[in-house]
Amino acid sequence: MPCTSLYGGYLASRANKTLVRTGDLDSMAPRRLAETASWWVDVTTPGGLGRFDTGFKQTLRVRIMHAQVRAAMRRRDDWDQEAWDAPINQVQMAGTLLLFSLVMLLGSRALGLQFSAADRAAAMHLWRYVGHLMGVHHDLLPATEADAWRLLWLEGATEFMPDDDSRRLARSLRDAAAPLLLPPRLKDSPLAQRLLTNYLFSYSRIVLGKRNADFLGAPDQKAYRAAVLGTSTAVFALESVRRVVPAATRLSERIGQRRRTALIRRMLLEQHGDRTHSRMDGRSPGGRALKGA
């Protein structure tokens, strides 16, 4: 997720202005990444979007947090409305929705995962509903994969104008990803961090393309790209078996859910993650009270 959706999303420079001014994905990158990953698991867990279930409640809480950030940004003297538009606006929210749906599917398929047409349609429907809960206008919610591709190209043509903030956030993500994902025994190993960082962001280079990857500063090493392609080939072979072996899909889903839940639990514990986003209640991103700031 972070190496395709979030990393590629930094190409949209106007959306970055809010991130830079809250400091969440710059000075607090590991914690914010853990919280975002936790929300993603909540909304993609089967049954998680039932009324009053965890994914449903967390999504509404994020919507409230976005409203708080909008109010705080509008009161800042350094917010340039003419250049950057409204903070966390409809276009930016629709673009973020595409990162978690269409781009996520694209990145997963680049790693060798296989999805049926029904799987992809279900994913688009899921994120259409998440977008509805988040407050995205219904005219901007893709109903099909083809709709999503059209919207992505429009977003790319109008929003992908990377600048120095894009590089800054990309660098923060590269620095944060490996220590966050590595098991505890390897977290303090510079070698393990370097190997994983080069591997993860060589994958980003394959998905995002040379021009975008060069701008964001992604590693450009053939050996790591070859390792990513080797992983993709192996995963594709295993996926081909999964699709024809009875009960293999259900087993892989259970194992995957258990492993990602354990990873998120560990990440939140290590980073002291706040799943309620309560740090935003009554305060501006700069630490001042929202009222009268």
PDB file of C-alpha atoms in Angstrom:
ATOM      1  CA  MET A   1       0.000   0.000   0.000  1.00  0.00           C
ATOM      2  CA  PRO A   2       2.513   2.725   1.008  1.00  0.00           C
ATOM      3  CA  CYS A   3       4.841   2.069  -1.941  1.00  0.00           C
ATOM      4  CA  THR A   4       2.202   2.543  -4.618  1.00  0.00           C
ATOM      5  CA  SER A   5      -0.864   4.380  -3.328  1.00  0.00           C
ATOM      6  CA  LEU A   6       0.689   6.796  -0.849  1.00  0.00           C
ATOM      7  CA  TYR A   7       4.009   7.226  -2.642  1.00  0.00           C
ATOM      8  CA  GLY A   8       2.366   7.862  -6.021  1.00  0.00           C
ATOM      9  CA  GLY A   9      -0.195  10.120  -4.379  1.00  0.00           C
ATOM     10  CA  TYR A  10       2.554  12.581  -3.482  1.00  0.00           C
ATOM     11  CA  LEU A  11       2.714  13.528  -7.152  1.00  0.00           C
ATOM     12  CA  ALA A  12      -0.484  15.537  -6.507  1.00  0.00           C
ATOM     13  CA  SER A  13       1.250  18.581  -5.064  1.00  0.00           C
ATOM     14  CA  ARG A  14      -1.818  20.608  -4.030  1.00  0.00           C
ATOM     15  CA  ALA A  15      -3.064  17.777  -1.831  1.00  0.00           C
ATOM     16  CA  ASN A  16       0.383  17.673  -0.218  1.00  0.00           C
ATOM     17  CA  LYS A  17       0.038  21.191   1.164  1.00  0.00           C
ATOM     18  CA  THR A  18      -2.331  19.985   3.866  1.00  0.00           C
ATOM     19  CA  LEU A  19      -0.070  17.024   4.720  1.00  0.00           C
ATOM     20  CA  VAL A  20       2.977  19.248   5.088  1.00  0.00           C
ATOM     21  CA  ARG A  21       1.141  21.730   7.304  1.00  0.00           C
ATOM     22  CA  THR A  22      -0.306  19.112   9.618  1.00  0.00           C
ATOM     23  CA  GLY A  23       3.133  17.500   9.887  1.00  0.00           C
ATOM     24  CA  ASP A  24       1.548  14.050  10.077  1.00  0.00           C
ATOM     25  CA  LEU A  25       3.286  12.482   7.100  1.00  0.00           C
ATOM     26  CA  ASP A  26       6.509  14.393   7.571  1.00  0.00           C
ATOM     27  CA  SER A  27       7.601  14.559  11.214  1.00  0.00           C
ATOM     28  CA  MET A  28       5.193  11.794  12.302  1.00  0.00           C
ATOM     29  CA  ALA A  29       5.422   9.537   9.254  1.00  0.00           C
ATOM     30  CA  PRO A  30       5.646   6.118  10.984  1.00  0.00           C
ATOM     31  CA  ARG A  31       2.724   6.777  13.316  1.00  0.00           C
ATOM     32  CA  ARG A  32       0.517   8.234  10.598  1.00  0.00           C
ATOM     33  CA  LEU A  33       1.286   5.329   8.277  1.00  0.00           C
ATOM     34  CA  ALA A  34       0.374   2.848  11.004  1.00  0.00           C
ATOM     35  CA  GLU A  35      -2.935   4.626  11.592  1.00  0.00           C
ATOM     36  CA  THR A  36      -3.759   4.761   7.883  1.00  0.00           C
ATOM     37  CA  ALA A  37      -2.927   1.072   7.457  1.00  0.00           C
ATOM     38  CA  SER A  38      -5.110   0.259  10.452  1.00  0.00           C
ATOM     39  CA  TRP A  39      -8.056   2.102   8.913  1.00  0.00           C
ATOM     40  CA  TRP A  40      -7.488   0.319   5.594  1.00  0.00           C
ATOM     41  CA  VAL A  41      -7.607  -3.077   7.308  1.00  0.00           C
ATOM     42  CA  ASP A  42     -10.752  -2.055   9.197  1.00  0.00           C
ATOM     43  CA  VAL A  43     -12.673  -1.127   6.047  1.00  0.00           C
ATOM     44  CA  THR A  44     -11.474  -4.099   3.977  1.00  0.00           C
ATOM     45  CA  THR A  45     -12.154  -6.744   6.640  1.00  0.00           C
ATOM     46  CA  PRO A  46     -15.322  -8.709   5.721  1.00  0.00           C
ATOM     47  CA  GLY A  47     -18.220  -7.248   7.684  1.00  0.00           C
ATOM     48  CA  GLY A  48     -16.184  -4.241   8.775  1.00  0.00           C
ATOM     49  CA  LEU A  49     -18.509  -1.736   7.105  1.00  0.00           C
ATOM     50  CA  GLY A  50     -21.686  -2.963   8.766  1.00  0.00           C
ATOM     51  CA  ARG A  51     -23.569  -0.227  10.557  1.00  0.00           C
ATOM     52  CA  PHE A  52     -21.701   0.539  13.805  1.00  0.00           C
ATOM     53  CA  ASP A  53     -18.919  -1.951  13.012  1.00  0.00           C
ATOM     54  CA  THR A  54     -15.272  -0.890  13.269  1.00  0.00           C
ATOM     55  CA  GLY A  55     -14.644   0.089   9.643  1.00  0.00           C
ATOM     56  CA  PHE A  56     -17.882   2.068   9.463  1.00  0.00           C
ATOM     57  CA  LYS A  57     -17.170   3.989  12.680  1.00  0.00           C
ATOM     58  CA  GLN A  58     -13.526   4.609  11.819  1.00  0.00           C
ATOM     59  CA  THR A  59     -14.451   5.997   8.394  1.00  0.00           C
ATOM     60  CA  LEU A  60     -16.934   8.441   9.905  1.00  0.00           C
ATOM     61  CA  ARG A  61     -14.315   9.437  12.453  1.00  0.00           C
ATOM     62  CA  VAL A  62     -11.857  10.173   9.636  1.00  0.00           C
ATOM     63  CA  ARG A  63     -14.541  12.263   7.931  1.00  0.00           C
ATOM     64  CA  ILE A  64     -14.916  14.350  11.088  1.00  0.00           C
ATOM     65  CA  MET A  65     -11.144  14.700  11.360  1.00  0.00           C
ATOM     66  CA  HIS A  66     -11.007  15.949   7.770  1.00  0.00           C
ATOM     67  CA  ALA A  67     -13.592  18.616   8.624  1.00  0.00           C
ATOM     68  CA  GLN A  68     -11.481  19.707  11.589  1.00  0.00           C
ATOM     69  CA  VAL A  69      -8.382  19.961   9.423  1.00  0.00           C
ATOM     70  CA  ARG A  70     -10.264  21.959   6.766  1.00  0.00           C
ATOM     71  CA  ALA A  71     -11.409  24.448   9.386  1.00  0.00           C
ATOM     72  CA  ALA A  72      -7.890  24.776  10.775  1.00  0.00           C
ATOM     73  CA  MET A  73      -6.263  25.183   7.358  1.00  0.00           C
ATOM     74  CA  ARG A  74      -8.684  27.930   6.338  1.00  0.00           C
ATOM     75  CA  ARG A  75      -7.642  29.957   9.380  1.00  0.00           C
ATOM     76  CA  ARG A  76      -3.923  29.731   8.623  1.00  0.00           C
ATOM     77  CA  ASP A  77      -2.267  32.819   7.201  1.00  0.00           C
ATOM     78  CA  ASP A  78      -0.027  30.679   4.980  1.00  0.00           C
ATOM     79  CA  TRP A  79      -2.854  28.848   3.208  1.00  0.00           C
ATOM     80  CA  ASP A  80      -2.903  29.981  -0.449  1.00  0.00           C
ATOM     81  CA  GLN A  81      -6.473  29.340  -1.557  1.00  0.00           C
ATOM     82  CA  GLU A  82      -5.890  30.652  -5.077  1.00  0.00           C
ATOM     83  CA  ALA A  83      -2.922  28.375  -5.745  1.00  0.00           C
ATOM     84  CA  TRP A  84      -3.951  25.272  -3.784  1.00  0.00           C
ATOM     85  CA  ASP A  85      -7.776  25.350  -3.805  1.00  0.00           C
ATOM     86  CA  ALA A  86      -9.756  24.356  -0.716  1.00  0.00           C
ATOM     87  CA  PRO A  87      -7.989  21.954   1.678  1.00  0.00           C
ATOM     88  CA  ILE A  88      -9.034  18.286   1.418  1.00  0.00           C
ATOM     89  CA  ASN A  89     -11.492  19.179  -1.328  1.00  0.00           C
ATOM     90  CA  GLN A  90     -13.746  16.900  -3.351  1.00  0.00           C
ATOM     91  CA  VAL A  91     -11.253  16.372  -6.174  1.00  0.00           C
ATOM     92  CA  GLN A  92      -8.521  15.408  -3.718  1.00  0.00           C
ATOM     93  CA  MET A  93     -10.790  13.029  -1.791  1.00  0.00           C
ATOM     94  CA  ALA A  94     -11.871  11.358  -5.029  1.00  0.00           C
ATOM     95  CA  GLY A  95      -8.216  10.999  -5.999  1.00  0.00           C
ATOM     96  CA  THR A  96      -7.379   9.445  -2.640  1.00  0.00           C
ATOM     97  CA  LEU A  97     -10.245   7.006  -3.130  1.00  0.00           C
ATOM     98  CA  LEU A  98      -8.685   5.951  -6.440  1.00  0.00           C
ATOM     99  CA  LEU A  99      -5.356   5.330  -4.709  1.00  0.00           C
ATOM    100  CA  PHE A 100      -7.003   2.865  -2.336  1.00  0.00           C
ATOM    101  CA  SER A 101      -9.091   1.162  -5.024  1.00  0.00           C
ATOM    102  CA  LEU A 102      -7.841   1.239  -8.619  1.00  0.00           C
ATOM    103  CA  VAL A 103      -4.167   1.918  -7.881  1.00  0.00           C
ATOM    104  CA  MET A 104      -4.168  -0.681  -5.116  1.00  0.00           C
ATOM    105  CA  LEU A 105      -5.517  -3.272  -7.548  1.00  0.00           C
ATOM    106  CA  LEU A 106      -2.933  -2.243 -10.142  1.00  0.00           C
ATOM    107  CA  GLY A 107      -0.094  -2.497  -7.654  1.00  0.00           C
ATOM    108  CA  SER A 108      -1.294  -5.881  -6.395  1.00  0.00           C
ATOM    109  CA  ARG A 109      -1.493  -7.260  -9.922  1.00  0.00           C
ATOM    110  CA  ALA A 110       2.023  -5.984 -10.597  1.00  0.00           C
ATOM    111  CA  LEU A 111       3.137  -8.235  -7.742  1.00  0.00           C
ATOM    112  CA  GLY A 112       1.495 -11.244  -9.347  1.00  0.00           C
ATOM    113  CA  LEU A 113      -1.819 -11.352  -7.502  1.00  0.00           C
ATOM    114  CA  GLN A 114      -4.776 -12.388  -9.640  1.00  0.00           C
ATOM    115  CA  PHE A 115      -8.321 -11.035  -9.438  1.00  0.00           C
ATOM    116  CA  SER A 116     -11.384 -12.128 -11.338  1.00  0.00           C
ATOM    117  CA  ALA A 117     -13.673  -9.578 -12.971  1.00  0.00           C
ATOM    118  CA  ALA A 118     -16.109 -10.148 -10.097  1.00  0.00           C
ATOM    119  CA  ASP A 119     -13.330  -9.485  -7.567  1.00  0.00           C
ATOM    120  CA  ARG A 120     -12.434  -6.185  -9.212  1.00  0.00           C
ATOM    121  CA  ALA A 121     -16.068  -5.116  -9.459  1.00  0.00           C
ATOM    122  CA  ALA A 122     -16.554  -5.932  -5.776  1.00  0.00           C
ATOM    123  CA  ALA A 123     -13.507  -3.861  -4.840  1.00  0.00           C
ATOM    124  CA  MET A 124     -14.814  -0.878  -6.806  1.00  0.00           C
ATOM    125  CA  HIS A 125     -18.211  -1.213  -5.136  1.00  0.00           C
ATOM    126  CA  LEU A 126     -16.606  -1.393  -1.676  1.00  0.00           C
ATOM    127  CA  TRP A 127     -14.614   1.793  -2.205  1.00  0.00           C
ATOM    128  CA  ARG A 128     -17.582   3.539  -3.788  1.00  0.00           C
ATOM    129  CA  TYR A 129     -19.409   2.993  -0.504  1.00  0.00           C
ATOM    130  CA  VAL A 130     -16.373   4.093   1.527  1.00  0.00           C
ATOM    131  CA  GLY A 131     -16.285   7.254  -0.579  1.00  0.00           C
ATOM    132  CA  HIS A 132     -19.958   7.837   0.170  1.00  0.00           C
ATOM    133  CA  LEU A 133     -19.261   7.537   3.905  1.00  0.00           C
ATOM    134  CA  MET A 134     -16.282   9.880   3.566  1.00  0.00           C
ATOM    135  CA  GLY A 135     -18.463  12.558   1.963  1.00  0.00           C
ATOM    136  CA  VAL A 136     -17.304  12.332  -1.655  1.00  0.00           C
ATOM    137  CA  HIS A 137     -19.987  13.663  -4.000  1.00  0.00           C
ATOM    138  CA  HIS A 138     -21.829  10.853  -5.782  1.00  0.00           C
ATOM    139  CA  ASP A 139     -20.945  12.283  -9.200  1.00  0.00           C
ATOM    140  CA  LEU A 140     -17.267  11.642  -8.417  1.00  0.00           C
ATOM    141  CA  LEU A 141     -17.689   8.062  -7.197  1.00  0.00           C
ATOM    142  CA  PRO A 142     -16.686   5.568  -9.933  1.00  0.00           C
ATOM    143  CA  ALA A 143     -19.267   2.841 -10.440  1.00  0.00           C
ATOM    144  CA  THR A 144     -17.012   0.617 -12.558  1.00  0.00           C
ATOM    145  CA  GLU A 145     -13.327   0.023 -13.197  1.00  0.00           C
ATOM    146  CA  ALA A 146     -13.648   1.870 -16.515  1.00  0.00           C
ATOM    147  CA  ASP A 147     -15.109   4.878 -14.679  1.00  0.00           C
ATOM    148  CA  ALA A 148     -12.193   4.760 -12.259  1.00  0.00           C
ATOM    149  CA  TRP A 149      -9.632   4.757 -15.078  1.00  0.00           C
ATOM    150  CA  ARG A 150     -11.275   7.787 -16.704  1.00  0.00           C
ATOM    151  CA  LEU A 151     -11.241   9.659 -13.398  1.00  0.00           C
ATOM    152  CA  LEU A 152      -7.619   8.683 -12.758  1.00  0.00           C
ATOM    153  CA  TRP A 153      -6.513  10.105 -16.104  1.00  0.00           C
ATOM    154  CA  LEU A 154      -8.426  13.323 -15.391  1.00  0.00           C
ATOM    155  CA  GLU A 155      -6.835  13.567 -11.949  1.00  0.00           C
ATOM    156  CA  GLY A 156      -3.426  12.905 -13.453  1.00  0.00           C
ATOM    157  CA  ALA A 157      -3.854  15.655 -16.027  1.00  0.00           C
ATOM    158  CA  THR A 158      -5.052  18.262 -13.526  1.00  0.00           C
ATOM    159  CA  GLU A 159      -3.572  17.339 -10.141  1.00  0.00           C
ATOM    160  CA  PHE A 160      -0.239  15.605 -10.813  1.00  0.00           C
ATOM    161  CA  MET A 161       2.044  18.633 -10.612  1.00  0.00           C
ATOM    162  CA  PRO A 162       4.828  17.452  -8.276  1.00  0.00           C
ATOM    163  CA  ASP A 163       7.039  19.956  -6.493  1.00  0.00           C
ATOM    164  CA  ASP A 164       9.561  20.110  -3.650  1.00  0.00           C
ATOM    165  CA  ASP A 165       6.914  19.080  -1.109  1.00  0.00           C
ATOM    166  CA  SER A 166       6.345  15.942  -3.186  1.00  0.00           C
ATOM    167  CA  ARG A 167      10.010  15.059  -2.820  1.00  0.00           C
ATOM    168  CA  ARG A 168       9.981  15.895   0.871  1.00  0.00           C
ATOM    169  CA  LEU A 169       7.040  13.632   1.650  1.00  0.00           C
ATOM    170  CA  ALA A 170       8.405  10.875  -0.572  1.00  0.00           C
ATOM    171  CA  ARG A 171      11.692  10.972   1.312  1.00  0.00           C
ATOM    172  CA  SER A 172       9.865  10.803   4.652  1.00  0.00           C
ATOM    173  CA  LEU A 173       7.946   7.757   3.478  1.00  0.00           C
ATOM    174  CA  ARG A 174      11.107   6.000   2.271  1.00  0.00           C
ATOM    175  CA  ASP A 175      12.749   6.656   5.624  1.00  0.00           C
ATOM    176  CA  ALA A 176       9.751   5.381   7.583  1.00  0.00           C
ATOM    177  CA  ALA A 177       8.644   2.309   5.628  1.00  0.00           C
ATOM    178  CA  ALA A 178      11.390  -0.229   6.368  1.00  0.00           C
ATOM    179  CA  PRO A 179      11.684   0.392  10.142  1.00  0.00           C
ATOM    180  CA  LEU A 180       7.901   0.205  10.374  1.00  0.00           C
ATOM    181  CA  LEU A 181       7.587  -3.084   8.471  1.00  0.00           C
ATOM    182  CA  LEU A 182      10.662  -4.950   9.678  1.00  0.00           C
ATOM    183  CA  PRO A 183      10.250  -7.430  12.569  1.00  0.00           C
ATOM    184  CA  PRO A 184      11.564  -6.180  15.938  1.00  0.00           C
ATOM    185  CA  ARG A 185      14.835  -8.127  15.765  1.00  0.00           C
ATOM    186  CA  LEU A 186      15.812  -6.380  12.508  1.00  0.00           C
ATOM    187  CA  LYS A 187      14.522  -2.850  13.105  1.00  0.00           C
ATOM    188  CA  ASP A 188      17.886  -1.487  14.202  1.00  0.00           C
ATOM    189  CA  SER A 189      19.869  -3.146  11.422  1.00  0.00           C
ATOM    190  CA  PRO A 190      21.047  -0.566   8.837  1.00  0.00           C
ATOM    191  CA  LEU A 191      21.647  -3.379   6.350  1.00  0.00           C
ATOM    192  CA  ALA A 192      18.113  -4.782   6.701  1.00  0.00           C
ATOM    193  CA  GLN A 193      16.657  -1.290   6.404  1.00  0.00           C
ATOM    194  CA  ARG A 194      18.656  -0.541   3.274  1.00  0.00           C
ATOM    195  CA  LEU A 195      17.774  -3.850   1.616  1.00  0.00           C
ATOM    196  CA  LEU A 196      14.052  -3.540   2.314  1.00  0.00           C
ATOM    197  CA  THR A 197      13.910   0.136   1.330  1.00  0.00           C
ATOM    198  CA  ASN A 198      15.608  -0.543  -2.000  1.00  0.00           C
ATOM    199  CA  TYR A 199      13.328  -3.510  -2.646  1.00  0.00           C
ATOM    200  CA  LEU A 200      10.085  -1.701  -1.733  1.00  0.00           C
ATOM    201  CA  PHE A 201      10.795   1.417  -3.739  1.00  0.00           C
ATOM    202  CA  SER A 202      12.162  -0.471  -6.728  1.00  0.00           C
ATOM    203  CA  TYR A 203       8.662  -1.915  -6.802  1.00  0.00           C
ATOM    204  CA  SER A 204       7.359   1.676  -6.737  1.00  0.00           C
ATOM    205  CA  ARG A 205       9.579   2.477  -9.721  1.00  0.00           C
ATOM    206  CA  ILE A 206       8.103  -0.412 -11.722  1.00  0.00           C
ATOM    207  CA  VAL A 207       4.516   0.676 -11.005  1.00  0.00           C
ATOM    208  CA  LEU A 208       4.934   4.457 -11.277  1.00  0.00           C
ATOM    209  CA  GLY A 209       7.319   4.565 -14.227  1.00  0.00           C
ATOM    210  CA  LYS A 210      10.782   6.066 -14.657  1.00  0.00           C
ATOM    211  CA  ARG A 211       9.820   9.751 -14.881  1.00  0.00           C
ATOM    212  CA  ASN A 212       7.681   9.812 -11.742  1.00  0.00           C
ATOM    213  CA  ALA A 213      10.051   7.561  -9.803  1.00  0.00           C
ATOM    214  CA  ASP A 214      13.048   9.716 -10.712  1.00  0.00           C
ATOM    215  CA  PHE A 215      11.269  12.844  -9.533  1.00  0.00           C
ATOM    216  CA  LEU A 216      10.321  11.267  -6.192  1.00  0.00           C
ATOM    217  CA  GLY A 217      13.812   9.872  -5.704  1.00  0.00           C
ATOM    218  CA  ALA A 218      13.008   6.161  -5.830  1.00  0.00           C
ATOM    219  CA  PRO A 219      16.058   3.841  -5.968  1.00  0.00           C
ATOM    220  CA  ASP A 220      17.166   2.911  -9.481  1.00  0.00           C
ATOM    221  CA  GLN A 221      19.013  -0.392  -9.183  1.00  0.00           C
ATOM    222  CA  LYS A 222      18.537  -3.223 -11.650  1.00  0.00           C
ATOM    223  CA  ALA A 223      19.241  -5.946  -9.089  1.00  0.00           C
ATOM    224  CA  TYR A 224      16.351  -4.885  -6.892  1.00  0.00           C
ATOM    225  CA  ARG A 225      13.989  -4.469  -9.823  1.00  0.00           C
ATOM    226  CA  ALA A 226      14.924  -7.996 -10.877  1.00  0.00           C
ATOM    227  CA  ALA A 227      14.127  -9.202  -7.349  1.00  0.00           C
ATOM    228  CA  VAL A 228      10.697  -7.562  -7.521  1.00  0.00           C
ATOM    229  CA  LEU A 229       9.992  -9.127 -10.900  1.00  0.00           C
ATOM    230  CA  GLY A 230      11.126 -12.488  -9.536  1.00  0.00           C
ATOM    231  CA  THR A 231       8.694 -12.100  -6.641  1.00  0.00           C
ATOM    232  CA  SER A 232       5.924 -11.243  -9.071  1.00  0.00           C
ATOM    233  CA  THR A 233       6.612 -14.339 -11.147  1.00  0.00           C
ATOM    234  CA  ALA A 234       6.591 -16.596  -8.087  1.00  0.00           C
ATOM    235  CA  VAL A 235       3.395 -15.054  -6.713  1.00  0.00           C
ATOM    236  CA  PHE A 236       1.679 -15.358 -10.098  1.00  0.00           C
ATOM    237  CA  ALA A 237       2.541 -19.069 -10.211  1.00  0.00           C
ATOM    238  CA  LEU A 238       1.178 -19.625  -6.699  1.00  0.00           C
ATOM    239  CA  GLU A 239      -1.934 -17.634  -7.533  1.00  0.00           C
ATOM    240  CA  SER A 240      -2.541 -19.786 -10.605  1.00  0.00           C
ATOM    241  CA  VAL A 241      -2.533 -22.840  -8.349  1.00  0.00           C
ATOM    242  CA  ARG A 242      -4.764 -21.167  -5.776  1.00  0.00           C
ATOM    243  CA  ARG A 243      -7.466 -20.473  -8.327  1.00  0.00           C
ATOM    244  CA  VAL A 244      -7.869 -24.140  -9.252  1.00  0.00           C
ATOM    245  CA  VAL A 245      -7.345 -25.898  -5.899  1.00  0.00           C
ATOM    246  CA  PRO A 246     -10.552 -26.292  -3.871  1.00  0.00           C
ATOM    247  CA  ALA A 247     -10.629 -24.261  -0.633  1.00  0.00           C
ATOM    248  CA  ALA A 248      -7.214 -22.720  -1.379  1.00  0.00           C
ATOM    249  CA  THR A 249      -8.709 -19.242  -1.775  1.00  0.00           C
ATOM    250  CA  ARG A 250     -10.515 -19.427   1.553  1.00  0.00           C
ATOM    251  CA  LEU A 251      -7.372 -20.672   3.288  1.00  0.00           C
ATOM    252  CA  SER A 252      -5.201 -17.934   1.773  1.00  0.00           C
ATOM    253  CA  GLU A 253      -7.750 -15.308   2.821  1.00  0.00           C
ATOM    254  CA  ARG A 254      -7.709 -16.535   6.414  1.00  0.00           C
ATOM    255  CA  ILE A 255      -3.923 -16.627   6.575  1.00  0.00           C
ATOM    256  CA  GLY A 256      -3.644 -13.196   4.946  1.00  0.00           C
ATOM    257  CA  GLN A 257      -6.184 -11.657   7.312  1.00  0.00           C
ATOM    258  CA  ARG A 258      -4.451 -13.106  10.355  1.00  0.00           C
ATOM    259  CA  ARG A 259      -1.009 -11.904   9.255  1.00  0.00           C
ATOM    260  CA  ARG A 260      -2.047  -8.389   8.303  1.00  0.00           C
ATOM    261  CA  THR A 261      -4.043  -7.991  11.523  1.00  0.00           C
ATOM    262  CA  ALA A 262      -1.004  -9.048  13.554  1.00  0.00           C
ATOM    263  CA  LEU A 263       1.228  -6.641  11.613  1.00  0.00           C
ATOM    264  CA  ILE A 264      -1.142  -3.709  12.150  1.00  0.00           C
ATOM    265  CA  ARG A 265      -1.491  -4.492  15.842  1.00  0.00           C
ATOM    266  CA  ARG A 266       2.288  -4.474  16.235  1.00  0.00           C
ATOM    267  CA  MET A 267       2.708  -1.270  14.222  1.00  0.00           C
ATOM    268  CA  LEU A 268       0.085   0.580  16.273  1.00  0.00           C
ATOM    269  CA  LEU A 269       1.614  -0.609  19.532  1.00  0.00           C
ATOM    270  CA  GLU A 270       5.129   0.440  18.530  1.00  0.00           C
ATOM    271  CA  GLN A 271       4.028   3.833  17.215  1.00  0.00           C
ATOM    272  CA  HIS A 272       1.451   4.543  19.930  1.00  0.00           C
ATOM    273  CA  GLY A 273      -1.140   4.918  17.193  1.00  0.00           C
ATOM    274  CA  ASP A 274      -4.356   6.813  17.814  1.00  0.00           C
ATOM    275  CA  ARG A 275      -7.172   5.018  16.001  1.00  0.00           C
ATOM    276  CA  THR A 276      -9.673   7.657  17.167  1.00  0.00           C
ATOM    277  CA  HIS A 277      -7.688  10.656  15.795  1.00  0.00           C
ATOM    278  CA  SER A 278      -8.622  12.319  19.077  1.00  0.00           C
ATOM    279  CA  ARG A 279      -5.457  14.458  18.979  1.00  0.00           C
ATOM    280  CA  MET A 280      -7.322  16.599  16.440  1.00  0.00           C
ATOM    281  CA  ASP A 281     -10.293  17.232  18.746  1.00  0.00           C
ATOM    282  CA  GLY A 282     -10.403  20.875  19.722  1.00  0.00           C
ATOM    283  CA  ARG A 283      -6.966  21.604  18.315  1.00  0.00           C
ATOM    284  CA  SER A 284      -5.499  22.809  15.054  1.00  0.00           C
ATOM    285  CA  PRO A 285      -2.729  20.857  13.264  1.00  0.00           C
ATOM    286  CA  GLY A 286      -0.333  23.483  14.535  1.00  0.00           C
ATOM    287  CA  GLY A 287      -1.268  22.765  18.147  1.00  0.00           C
ATOM    288  CA  ARG A 288      -3.548  25.771  18.661  1.00  0.00           C
ATOM    289  CA  ALA A 289      -7.165  25.495  19.724  1.00  0.00           C
ATOM    290  CA  LEU A 290      -9.457  25.231  16.725  1.00  0.00           C
ATOM    291  CA  LYS A 291     -11.806  27.836  18.095  1.00  0.00           C
ATOM    292  CA  GLY A 292     -10.359  31.266  17.726  1.00  0.00           C
ATOM    293  CA  ALA A 293      -7.080  30.011  16.232  1.00  0.00           C
TER     294      ALA A 293
END
